Coordinates of C-alpha atoms in Angstrom, one line a residue:
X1 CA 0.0 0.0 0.0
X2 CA 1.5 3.5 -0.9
X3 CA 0.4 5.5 1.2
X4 CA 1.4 8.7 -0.3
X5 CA -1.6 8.0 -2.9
X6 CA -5.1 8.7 -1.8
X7 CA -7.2 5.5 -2.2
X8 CA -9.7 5.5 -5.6
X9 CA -13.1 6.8 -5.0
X10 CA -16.3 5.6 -6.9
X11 CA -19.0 8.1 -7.8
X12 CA -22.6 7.3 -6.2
X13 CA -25.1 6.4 -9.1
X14 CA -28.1 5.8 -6.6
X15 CA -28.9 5.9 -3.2
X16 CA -32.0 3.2 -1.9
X17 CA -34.1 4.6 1.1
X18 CA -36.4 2.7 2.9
X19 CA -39.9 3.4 2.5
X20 CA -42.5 3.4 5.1
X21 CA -45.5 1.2 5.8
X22 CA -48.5 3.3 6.2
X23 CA -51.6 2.9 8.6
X24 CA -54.7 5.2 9.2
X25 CA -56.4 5.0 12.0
X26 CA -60.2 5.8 12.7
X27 CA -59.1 8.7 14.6
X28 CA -57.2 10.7 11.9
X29 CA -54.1 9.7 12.9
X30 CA -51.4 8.4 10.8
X31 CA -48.9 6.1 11.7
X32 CA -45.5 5.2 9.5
X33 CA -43.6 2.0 10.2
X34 CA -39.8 1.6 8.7
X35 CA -39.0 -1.9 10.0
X36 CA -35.3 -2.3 9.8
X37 CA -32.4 -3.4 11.9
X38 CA -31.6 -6.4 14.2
X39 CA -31.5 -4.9 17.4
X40 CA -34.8 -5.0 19.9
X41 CA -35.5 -1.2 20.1
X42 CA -37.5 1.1 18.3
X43 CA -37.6 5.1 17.9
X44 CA -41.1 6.5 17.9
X45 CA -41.9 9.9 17.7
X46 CA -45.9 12.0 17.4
X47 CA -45.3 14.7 15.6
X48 CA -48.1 17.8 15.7
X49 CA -48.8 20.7 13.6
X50 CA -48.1 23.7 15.6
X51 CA -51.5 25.7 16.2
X52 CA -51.4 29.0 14.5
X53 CA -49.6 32.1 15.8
X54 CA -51.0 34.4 17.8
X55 CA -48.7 37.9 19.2
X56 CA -50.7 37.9 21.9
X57 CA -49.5 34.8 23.2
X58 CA -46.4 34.3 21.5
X59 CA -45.5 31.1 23.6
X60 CA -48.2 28.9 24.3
X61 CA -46.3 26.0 21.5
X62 CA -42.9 26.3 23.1
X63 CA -44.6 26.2 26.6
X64 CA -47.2 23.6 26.4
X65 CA -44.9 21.1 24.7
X66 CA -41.8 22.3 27.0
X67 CA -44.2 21.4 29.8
X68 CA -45.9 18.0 28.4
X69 CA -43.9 15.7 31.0
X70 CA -44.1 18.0 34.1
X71 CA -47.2 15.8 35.4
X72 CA -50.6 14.3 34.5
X73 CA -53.6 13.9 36.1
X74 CA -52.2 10.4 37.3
X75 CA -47.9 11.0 37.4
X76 CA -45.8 13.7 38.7
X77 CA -43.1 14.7 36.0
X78 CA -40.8 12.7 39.0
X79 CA -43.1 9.5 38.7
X80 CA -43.3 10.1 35.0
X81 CA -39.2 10.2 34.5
X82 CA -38.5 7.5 37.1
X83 CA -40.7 4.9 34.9
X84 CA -39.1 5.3 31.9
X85 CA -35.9 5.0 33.4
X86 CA -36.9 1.9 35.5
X87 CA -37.3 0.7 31.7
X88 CA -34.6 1.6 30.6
X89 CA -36.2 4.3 28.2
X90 CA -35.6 7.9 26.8
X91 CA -38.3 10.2 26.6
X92 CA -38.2 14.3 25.2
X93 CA -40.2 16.3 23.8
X94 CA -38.8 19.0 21.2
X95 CA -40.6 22.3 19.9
X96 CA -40.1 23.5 16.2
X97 CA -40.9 26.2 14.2
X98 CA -43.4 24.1 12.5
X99 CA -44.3 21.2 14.4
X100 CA -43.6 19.6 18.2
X101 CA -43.0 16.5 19.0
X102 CA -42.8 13.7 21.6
X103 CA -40.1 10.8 21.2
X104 CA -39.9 8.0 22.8
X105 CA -36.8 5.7 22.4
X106 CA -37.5 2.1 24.4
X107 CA -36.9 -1.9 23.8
X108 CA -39.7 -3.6 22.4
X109 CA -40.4 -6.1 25.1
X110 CA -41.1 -2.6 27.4
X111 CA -43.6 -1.1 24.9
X112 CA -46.4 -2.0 27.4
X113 CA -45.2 0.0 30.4
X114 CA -43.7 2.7 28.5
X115 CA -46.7 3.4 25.5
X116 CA -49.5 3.7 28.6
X117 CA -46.7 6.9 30.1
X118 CA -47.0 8.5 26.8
X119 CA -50.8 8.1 26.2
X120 CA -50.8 9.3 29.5
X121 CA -48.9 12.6 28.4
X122 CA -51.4 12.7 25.7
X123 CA -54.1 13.4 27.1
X124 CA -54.3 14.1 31.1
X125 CA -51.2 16.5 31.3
X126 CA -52.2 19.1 33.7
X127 CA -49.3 22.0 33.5
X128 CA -48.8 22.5 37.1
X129 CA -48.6 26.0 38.3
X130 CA -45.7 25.6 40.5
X131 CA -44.1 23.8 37.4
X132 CA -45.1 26.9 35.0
X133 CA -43.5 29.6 37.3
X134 CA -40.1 27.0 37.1
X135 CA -40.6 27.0 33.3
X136 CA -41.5 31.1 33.0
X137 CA -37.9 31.7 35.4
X138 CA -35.7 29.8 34.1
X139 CA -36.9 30.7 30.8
X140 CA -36.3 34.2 31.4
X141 CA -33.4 33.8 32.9
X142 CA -31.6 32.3 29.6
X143 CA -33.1 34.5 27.6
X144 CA -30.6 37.3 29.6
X145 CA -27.6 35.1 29.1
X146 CA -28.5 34.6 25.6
X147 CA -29.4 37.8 24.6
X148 CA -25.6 39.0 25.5
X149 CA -24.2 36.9 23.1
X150 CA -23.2 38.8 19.5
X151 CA -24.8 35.7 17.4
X152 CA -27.8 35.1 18.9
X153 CA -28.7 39.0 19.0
X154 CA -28.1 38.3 15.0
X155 CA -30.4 35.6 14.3
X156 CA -33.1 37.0 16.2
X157 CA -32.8 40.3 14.1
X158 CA -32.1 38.6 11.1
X159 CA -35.4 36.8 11.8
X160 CA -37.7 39.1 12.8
X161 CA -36.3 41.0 9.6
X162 CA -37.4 38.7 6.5
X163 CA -40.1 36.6 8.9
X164 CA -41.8 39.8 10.2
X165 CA -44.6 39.0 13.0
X166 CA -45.1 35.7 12.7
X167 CA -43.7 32.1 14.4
X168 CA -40.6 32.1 12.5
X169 CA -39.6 35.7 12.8
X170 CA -40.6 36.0 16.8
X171 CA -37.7 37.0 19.2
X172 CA -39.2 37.0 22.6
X173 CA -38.6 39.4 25.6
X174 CA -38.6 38.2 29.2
X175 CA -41.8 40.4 30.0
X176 CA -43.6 37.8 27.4
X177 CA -43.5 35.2 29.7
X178 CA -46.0 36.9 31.8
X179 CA -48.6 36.2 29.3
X180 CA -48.9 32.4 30.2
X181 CA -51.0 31.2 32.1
X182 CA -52.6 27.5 32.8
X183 CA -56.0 28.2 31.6
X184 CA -54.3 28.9 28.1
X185 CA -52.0 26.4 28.2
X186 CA -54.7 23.8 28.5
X187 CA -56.6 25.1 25.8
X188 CA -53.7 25.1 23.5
X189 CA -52.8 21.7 24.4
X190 CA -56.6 20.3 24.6
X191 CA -56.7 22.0 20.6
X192 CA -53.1 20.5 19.4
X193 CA -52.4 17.2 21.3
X194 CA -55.3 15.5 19.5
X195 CA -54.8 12.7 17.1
X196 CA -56.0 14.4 13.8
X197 CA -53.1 16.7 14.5
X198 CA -50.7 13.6 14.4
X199 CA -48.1 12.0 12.5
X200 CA -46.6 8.6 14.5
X201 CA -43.3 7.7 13.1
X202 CA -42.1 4.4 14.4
X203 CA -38.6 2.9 13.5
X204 CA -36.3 -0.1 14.1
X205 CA -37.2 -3.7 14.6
X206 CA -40.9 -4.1 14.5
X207 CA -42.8 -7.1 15.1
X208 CA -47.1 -7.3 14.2
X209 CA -47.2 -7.5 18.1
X210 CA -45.5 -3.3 18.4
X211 CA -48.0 -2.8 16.0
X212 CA -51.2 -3.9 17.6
X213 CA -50.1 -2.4 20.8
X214 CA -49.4 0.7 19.0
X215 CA -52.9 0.7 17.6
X216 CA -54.4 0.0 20.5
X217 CA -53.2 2.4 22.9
X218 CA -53.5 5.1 20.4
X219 CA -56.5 4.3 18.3
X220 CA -60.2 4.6 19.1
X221 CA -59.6 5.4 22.9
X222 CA -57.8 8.3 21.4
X223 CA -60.7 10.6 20.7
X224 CA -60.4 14.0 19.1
X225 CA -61.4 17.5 20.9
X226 CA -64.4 19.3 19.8
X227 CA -62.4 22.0 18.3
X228 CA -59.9 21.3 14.9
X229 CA -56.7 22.2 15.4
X230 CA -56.0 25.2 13.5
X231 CA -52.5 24.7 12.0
X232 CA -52.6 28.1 9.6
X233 CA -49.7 30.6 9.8
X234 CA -50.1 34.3 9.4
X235 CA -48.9 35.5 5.7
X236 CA -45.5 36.5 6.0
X237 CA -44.1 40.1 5.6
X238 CA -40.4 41.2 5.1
X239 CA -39.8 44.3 6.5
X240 CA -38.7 47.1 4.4
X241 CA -35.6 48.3 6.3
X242 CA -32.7 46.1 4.9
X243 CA -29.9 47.2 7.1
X244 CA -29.6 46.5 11.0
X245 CA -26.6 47.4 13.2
X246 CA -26.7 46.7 17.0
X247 CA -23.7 48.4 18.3
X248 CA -21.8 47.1 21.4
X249 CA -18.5 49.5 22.3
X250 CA -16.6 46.7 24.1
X251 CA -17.5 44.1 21.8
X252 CA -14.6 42.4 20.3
X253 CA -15.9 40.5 18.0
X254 CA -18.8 41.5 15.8
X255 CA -21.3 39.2 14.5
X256 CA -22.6 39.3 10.5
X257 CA -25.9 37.7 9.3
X258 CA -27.1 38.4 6.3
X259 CA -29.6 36.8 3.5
X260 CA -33.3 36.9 2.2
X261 CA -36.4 35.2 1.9
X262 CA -35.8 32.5 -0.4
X263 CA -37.2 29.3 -1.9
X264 CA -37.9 26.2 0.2
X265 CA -37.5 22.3 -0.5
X266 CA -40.5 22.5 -2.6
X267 CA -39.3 24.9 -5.9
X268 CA -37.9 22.9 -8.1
X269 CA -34.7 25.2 -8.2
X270 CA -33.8 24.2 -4.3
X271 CA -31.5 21.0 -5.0
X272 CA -29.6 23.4 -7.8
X273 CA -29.1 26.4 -5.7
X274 CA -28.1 23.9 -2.7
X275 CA -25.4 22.9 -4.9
X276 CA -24.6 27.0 -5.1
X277 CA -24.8 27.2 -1.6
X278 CA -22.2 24.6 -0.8
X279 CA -19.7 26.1 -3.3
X280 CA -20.0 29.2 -1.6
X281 CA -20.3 28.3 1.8
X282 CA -22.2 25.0 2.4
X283 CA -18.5 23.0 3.8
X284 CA -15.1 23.2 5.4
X285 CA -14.1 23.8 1.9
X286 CA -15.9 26.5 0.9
X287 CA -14.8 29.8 -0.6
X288 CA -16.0 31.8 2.6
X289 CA -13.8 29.9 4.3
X290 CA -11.3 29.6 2.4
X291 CA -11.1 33.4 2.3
X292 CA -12.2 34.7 5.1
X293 CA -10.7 32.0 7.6
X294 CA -8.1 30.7 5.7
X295 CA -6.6 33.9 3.7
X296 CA -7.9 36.7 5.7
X297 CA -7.8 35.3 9.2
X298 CA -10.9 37.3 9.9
X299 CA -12.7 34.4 12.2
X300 CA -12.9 30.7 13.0
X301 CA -15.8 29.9 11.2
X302 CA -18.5 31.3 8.5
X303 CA -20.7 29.8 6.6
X304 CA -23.8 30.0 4.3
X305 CA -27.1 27.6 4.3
X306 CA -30.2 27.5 3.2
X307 CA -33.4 26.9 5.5
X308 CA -36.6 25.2 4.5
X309 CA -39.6 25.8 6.5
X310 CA -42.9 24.6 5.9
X311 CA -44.4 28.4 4.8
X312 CA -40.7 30.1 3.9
X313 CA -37.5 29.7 3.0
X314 CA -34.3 31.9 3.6
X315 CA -30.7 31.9 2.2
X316 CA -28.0 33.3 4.8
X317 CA -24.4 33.9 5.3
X318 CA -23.5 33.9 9.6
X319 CA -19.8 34.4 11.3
X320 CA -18.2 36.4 13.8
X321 CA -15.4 38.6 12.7
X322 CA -12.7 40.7 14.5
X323 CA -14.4 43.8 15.9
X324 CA -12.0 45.4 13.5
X325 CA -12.2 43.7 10.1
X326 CA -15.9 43.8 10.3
X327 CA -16.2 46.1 7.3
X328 CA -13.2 44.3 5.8
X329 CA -15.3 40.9 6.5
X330 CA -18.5 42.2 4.6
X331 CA -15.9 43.6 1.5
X332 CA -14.8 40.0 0.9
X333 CA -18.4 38.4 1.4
X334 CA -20.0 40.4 -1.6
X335 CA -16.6 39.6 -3.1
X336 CA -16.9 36.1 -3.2
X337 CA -20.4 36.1 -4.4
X338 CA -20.0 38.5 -7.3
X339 CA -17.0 36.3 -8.6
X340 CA -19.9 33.6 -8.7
X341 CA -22.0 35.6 -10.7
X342 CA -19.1 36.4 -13.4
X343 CA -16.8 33.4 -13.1
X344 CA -17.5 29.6 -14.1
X345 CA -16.8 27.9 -11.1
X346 CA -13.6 25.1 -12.2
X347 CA -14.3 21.4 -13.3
X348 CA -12.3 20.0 -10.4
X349 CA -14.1 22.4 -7.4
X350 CA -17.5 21.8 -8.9
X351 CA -16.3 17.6 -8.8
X352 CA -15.2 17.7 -5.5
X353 CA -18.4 19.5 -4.3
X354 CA -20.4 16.7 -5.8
X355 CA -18.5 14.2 -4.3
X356 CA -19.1 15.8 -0.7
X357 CA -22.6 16.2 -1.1
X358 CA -23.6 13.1 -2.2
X359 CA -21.2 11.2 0.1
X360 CA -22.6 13.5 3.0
X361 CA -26.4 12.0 2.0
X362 CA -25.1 8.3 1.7
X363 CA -23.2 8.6 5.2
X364 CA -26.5 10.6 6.4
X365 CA -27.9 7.2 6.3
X366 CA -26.1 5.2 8.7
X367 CA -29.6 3.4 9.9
X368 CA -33.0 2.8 10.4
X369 CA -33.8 6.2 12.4
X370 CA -31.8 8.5 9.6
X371 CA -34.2 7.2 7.1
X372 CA -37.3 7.9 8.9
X373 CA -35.6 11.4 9.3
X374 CA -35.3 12.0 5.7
X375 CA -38.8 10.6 5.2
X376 CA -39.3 13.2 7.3
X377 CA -38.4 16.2 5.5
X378 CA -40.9 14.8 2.4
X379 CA -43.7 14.1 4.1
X380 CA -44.0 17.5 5.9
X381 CA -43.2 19.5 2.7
X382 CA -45.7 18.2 0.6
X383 CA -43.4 15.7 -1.2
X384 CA -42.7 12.4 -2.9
X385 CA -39.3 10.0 -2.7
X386 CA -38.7 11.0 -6.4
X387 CA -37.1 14.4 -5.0
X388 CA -34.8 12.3 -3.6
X389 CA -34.1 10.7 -7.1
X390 CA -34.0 14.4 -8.9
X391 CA -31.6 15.5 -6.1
X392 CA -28.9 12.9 -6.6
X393 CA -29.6 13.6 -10.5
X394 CA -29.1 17.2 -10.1
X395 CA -26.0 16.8 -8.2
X396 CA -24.2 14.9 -10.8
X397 CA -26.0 16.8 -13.9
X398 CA -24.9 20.0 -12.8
X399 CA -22.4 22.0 -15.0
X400 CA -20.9 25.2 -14.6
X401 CA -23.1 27.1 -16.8
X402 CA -25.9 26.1 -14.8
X403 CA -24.3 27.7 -11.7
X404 CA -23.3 31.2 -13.1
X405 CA -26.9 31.3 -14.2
X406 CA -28.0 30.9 -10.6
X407 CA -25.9 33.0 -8.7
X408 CA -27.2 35.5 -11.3
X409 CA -31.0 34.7 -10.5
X410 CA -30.6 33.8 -7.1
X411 CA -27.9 36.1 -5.3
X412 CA -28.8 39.9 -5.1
X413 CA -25.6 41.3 -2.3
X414 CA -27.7 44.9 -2.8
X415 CA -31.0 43.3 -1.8
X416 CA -29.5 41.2 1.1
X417 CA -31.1 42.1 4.6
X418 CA -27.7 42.7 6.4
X419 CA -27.4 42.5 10.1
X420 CA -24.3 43.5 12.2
X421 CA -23.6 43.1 16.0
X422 CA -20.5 44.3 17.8
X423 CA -18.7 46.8 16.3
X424 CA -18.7 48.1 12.4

């Protein structure tokens, strides 16, 4: 073996995802099965719409499904935790823009102690008022921690810039916690935690047995609330101020996000312009980095990406620069992107990109739980497993030509929303 030679590399002609088994159940809900793997445990998750946004009580999603484990009408949150450790389980509930959920990771042959805890969540939590005034100070107490960090100032502005008053452009103050209250949160949770609203995605090694449990703890007995949960979002507004500088005297760094409303996984342009994106900033290789770490010294890390919400979509460029090279740093950004609007980007960069990407999906995959994930991202955008198939073909289809064309179409510097924190 010479190890001076890098070994030979194949190129990726197709990558195989497992597909789900679907179910429907009486109740509205829908349930996904990918059976796959050898070992006894299973991921399942019950994913629900977030209920519409309302200013007035910008919290009640993060709070009701922060608060879904803090005790029932049967369990303390202490009861609740001790039994699915006793089983050797994991259970957490996560809020997103878009939808919360509740995941439960647990060995098959303790599905029938742990299923009843989650059903129990379901249904009879009860958002205890010493638990809410917990959740509302410790809430508001990292919010002041966070809010002195350069970055996160940044994406909140950034945000509320191109998202305007809605869920995704929100950036909360501490006097909003004051607006909960258990009354509300029951109502919200009474409206969203009902199984119309939900999406059960179970993965790993399932047997008919996990099945018919599943079905029977969360079918007919699972009834629906009077009132449909109302999973509209307000119509998005940009604002019309582009530019955004918080300034901080003592800062020594100075943090830059900048971007626009852009398309989302469901234009037919988004696998095309993700290819852009990595060329410009999507990797360790990029040419942000490459300049701005690697030439100009200018910071540790920057990088661009592209988000894909389920009513928006936004391109951005984030770092944090030298306090002093902050102008220097913005200079070399709108640099870098006009040379991809009047330069063909080389054979051998635009190779090695598609190399990257498509090795980054294949190793993405790495088991049964990755491919519900990716299933995922279709399912709640409205999509099929042939974007999948038109991604990979885009990736290695791609030319140069293409690119140039893109940046043109898709990368307006002047009409960037442009937000600085520190020092400028």
């Amino acid at each position: 073996m010479n190890r001076k030679e890098a070994p030979a590399y194949q190129a990726i002609d197709h990558i195989n995802l497992i597909k789900p088994e679907h179910t429907k159940l009486s109740n509205g809900c829908n349930i996904y099965c990918f059976n796959s793997g050898d070992q006894e445990l299973v991921r399942i998750e019950w994913i629900f719409g977030n209920l519409r946004f309302d200013p007035a009580s910008p919290l009640l999603n993060l709070a009701v499904n922060t608060m879904l484990n803090d005790g029932t009408k049967t369990m303390t949150g202490a009861q609740i935790a001790d039994t699915i450790d006793f089983y050797g389980a994991f259970l957490q509930a996560e809020y997103g823009y878009d939808n919360s959920e509740v995941t439960l990771y647990s060995l098959n042959k303790h599905l029938q102690n742990t299923l009843p805890v989650i059903k129990d969540i379901l249904i009879n939590s009860i958002f205890p008022e010493k638990e809410l005034e917990t959740f509302v100070r410790n809430q508001q107490q990292k919010l002041q921690v966070s809010l002195q960090k350069n970055d996160v100032v940044a994406r909140r502005t950034f945000n509320k810039a191109i998202y305007g008053d809605t869920i995704y452009g929100y950036a909360g103050i501490a006097d909003d916690y004051k607006t909960l209250h258990r009354d509300d949160l029951l109502a919200h949770y009474k409206q969203m935690y009902q199984p119309s609203n939900c999406t059960i995605i179970i993965a790993g090694k399932i047997d008919q047995e996990t099945i018919e449990l599943l079905k029977d703890t969360f079918g007919d007995s699972w009834t629906n609330a009077d009132k449909k949960a109302d999973t509209t979002q307000p119509e998005l507004k940009a604002s019309a101020e582009h530019f955004y500088f918080t300034e901080k005297p003592d800062a020594l760094q100075s943090a830059i996000r900048m971007g626009m409303p852009f398309i989302n996984r469901t234009h037919p342009d988004f696998p095309s312009v993700q290819v852009l994106n990595t060329v410009l900033g999507g990797y360790f290789g990029s040419r942000l980095m490459a300049n701005i770490r690697e030439d100009k010294g200018y910071t540790y890390g920057i990088g661009s990406g592209m988000s894909s919400l389920k009513h928006a979509g936004a391109f951005f460029i984030a770092t944090e620069v030298g306090a002093d090279v902050c102008k220097s740093a913005v200079t070399e950004i709108e640099k870098e992107i006009n040379i991809l609007k009047t330069e063909l980007i080389p054979g051998e960069e635009l190779a090695l990109v598609r190399n990257y990407m498509l090795g980054s999906l294949l190793g993405s995959l790495e088991n049964v739980f990755s491919h519900a994930d990716k299933f995922k991202n279709l399912y709640f955008s409205g999509l099929d497993y042939d974007y999948y198939d038109r991604y990979t073909e885009t990736i290695r289809a791609i030319t140069s030509e293409d690119l140039i064309k893109l940046a043109d179409q898709y990368l307006n510097f002047d009409g960037f929303y442009k937000v600085i924190v520190g020092k400028y």
